[in-house]
Amino acid sequence: MKRLLCLVLSVLLPAVFLCGCKKQEPEVTWQTTLPNTGVTMTVAGGEVTQSTTLLYPDDGTQNCWEEPLLTVPAVPTLTWEGVEPEDVQIVFVFAWDNCYRVYKTSSPIDKVDYCLEDSEPGTVRYRFDTSYCFMITVTTEQGSDEFILDCRRDI
């Protein structure tokens, strides 16, 4: 009887724990409609602080411009409705003296720095795993929107 009970528990306990491991969607914490494309974008997985910052190109010039900045000190998931993965471009930028600079030495790696997650057709969802800064450009027939995502955090 003891052996039977041990056998039953050895099968049931892992099953009970695995049932609790179902991946849950992170709660949406911020949503906007991008001004030039009209694309709806949501951020989940962390509190969002919205501001603007200066962005400098990586060409040695001081020709900077103002960019929208989303700061999410977590592992955020960004979702865009009405686009395909090829409509979203992601590059590194680095924080530099209270502004940001385009980083062209290396490019973010899919499935390392960010992951394309399963979503409905016409919806793109990326989870940003790397604690770093990204410039994201969303392009549609209506235009293009660009912003900086700063998801640096203590790890």
XYZ file of C-alpha atoms in Angstrom:
155
model
C 0.000 0.000 0.000
C 2.852 2.380 0.831
C 4.440 1.710 -2.544
C 1.170 2.366 -4.330
C 0.724 5.644 -2.434
C 4.305 6.697 -3.295
C 3.727 5.825 -6.947
C 0.481 7.804 -7.075
C 2.083 10.821 -5.351
C 5.118 10.705 -7.634
C 2.806 11.029 -10.634
C 0.222 13.440 -9.205
C 2.493 16.004 -7.537
C 4.459 16.942 -10.671
C 1.205 17.097 -12.641
C -0.299 19.486 -10.090
C 2.773 21.740 -10.187
C 2.941 21.709 -14.000
C -0.698 22.752 -14.254
C 0.214 25.909 -12.332
C 3.026 26.693 -14.790
C 0.808 27.742 -17.671
C 2.253 30.892 -19.210
C 0.044 33.836 -18.364
C -0.169 36.955 -20.501
C 1.317 39.958 -18.702
C -1.153 42.655 -17.742
C -1.318 45.653 -20.100
C 0.044 48.702 -18.271
C 0.070 51.293 -21.059
C -1.624 51.828 -24.424
C -1.450 54.446 -27.166
C -2.192 55.040 -30.826
C 0.978 55.909 -32.716
C 0.472 59.349 -34.324
C 1.818 58.795 -37.859
C 0.763 55.199 -38.512
C -2.442 55.017 -36.471
C -1.233 51.678 -35.080
C -2.474 50.726 -31.601
C 0.428 49.799 -29.325
C 0.274 48.303 -25.851
C 2.974 47.672 -23.273
C 2.658 44.907 -20.697
C 4.918 43.545 -18.005
C 5.981 46.743 -16.255
C 5.093 50.312 -15.393
C 5.748 52.768 -18.214
C 7.151 56.275 -17.873
C 6.618 58.362 -21.002
C 8.825 61.342 -21.873
C 11.070 62.632 -24.652
C 14.832 62.591 -25.078
C 17.504 63.661 -27.520
C 18.886 61.081 -29.944
C 22.271 61.494 -31.604
C 23.300 59.576 -34.723
C 26.423 57.404 -34.650
C 28.197 59.450 -37.312
C 30.210 61.740 -35.041
C 28.022 64.784 -35.709
C 26.043 66.691 -33.132
C 22.869 66.671 -35.272
C 20.434 65.421 -32.641
C 16.652 65.292 -32.679
C 13.939 64.730 -30.115
C 12.436 61.245 -29.789
C 9.630 59.826 -27.669
C 11.011 57.738 -24.795
C 9.306 54.873 -22.983
C 11.086 53.742 -19.835
C 10.050 50.313 -18.549
C 12.483 48.918 -15.940
C 11.245 45.354 -16.454
C 10.858 42.694 -19.153
C 8.243 44.454 -21.286
C 6.063 42.959 -23.976
C 5.070 45.352 -26.756
C 2.124 44.585 -29.029
C 1.170 46.375 -32.237
C -2.171 45.823 -33.987
C -2.437 46.079 -37.756
C 1.185 45.312 -38.671
C 3.404 42.378 -39.600
C 6.882 41.578 -38.186
C 8.575 43.107 -41.244
C 6.883 46.442 -40.364
C 8.784 46.666 -37.051
C 12.499 47.509 -37.033
C 14.548 47.208 -33.827
C 18.070 48.592 -33.298
C 20.211 49.231 -30.234
C 20.742 52.689 -28.790
C 22.756 53.469 -25.683
C 22.193 55.942 -22.907
C 24.755 58.696 -23.102
C 24.939 61.761 -20.849
C 21.144 62.248 -20.368
C 20.380 61.431 -24.007
C 20.757 58.455 -26.347
C 23.029 57.593 -29.232
C 22.423 55.155 -32.105
C 24.567 52.042 -31.629
C 25.712 50.516 -34.909
C 28.491 48.210 -33.686
C 26.053 45.313 -33.286
C 22.393 44.605 -33.866
C 19.851 43.052 -31.518
C 19.471 39.315 -32.000
C 16.026 37.786 -32.361
C 15.394 35.126 -29.668
C 18.235 36.563 -27.558
C 17.554 40.276 -27.035
C 13.878 40.101 -27.967
C 11.441 37.323 -28.875
C 8.587 37.356 -31.351
C 5.685 35.789 -29.478
C 2.648 34.036 -30.869
C -0.197 36.417 -31.613
C -3.236 36.762 -33.824
C -2.742 37.501 -37.557
C -2.140 41.216 -38.116
C -0.758 41.619 -34.594
C 2.933 41.629 -33.684
C 4.095 40.967 -30.113
C 7.712 41.215 -28.969
C 9.064 40.483 -25.486
C 12.287 42.403 -24.720
C 14.477 40.203 -22.535
C 17.723 42.185 -22.676
C 18.218 44.888 -20.068
C 19.191 47.558 -22.597
C 17.843 50.352 -24.826
C 16.256 49.978 -28.240
C 15.036 52.289 -30.969
C 11.886 50.875 -32.507
C 10.453 51.991 -35.837
C 6.966 50.970 -36.961
C 6.223 51.594 -40.643
C 2.916 51.286 -42.514
C 1.477 52.787 -45.695
C 0.318 55.770 -43.587
C 3.823 56.643 -42.374
C 6.425 55.811 -39.792
C 6.665 56.121 -36.005
C 9.897 55.887 -34.056
C 10.566 55.805 -30.316
C 13.137 54.673 -27.794
C 12.405 51.829 -25.380
C 14.665 51.886 -22.316
C 14.209 48.646 -20.407
C 17.366 48.741 -18.320
C 16.871 47.239 -14.885
C 18.775 45.659 -12.036
C 19.447 42.047 -12.901
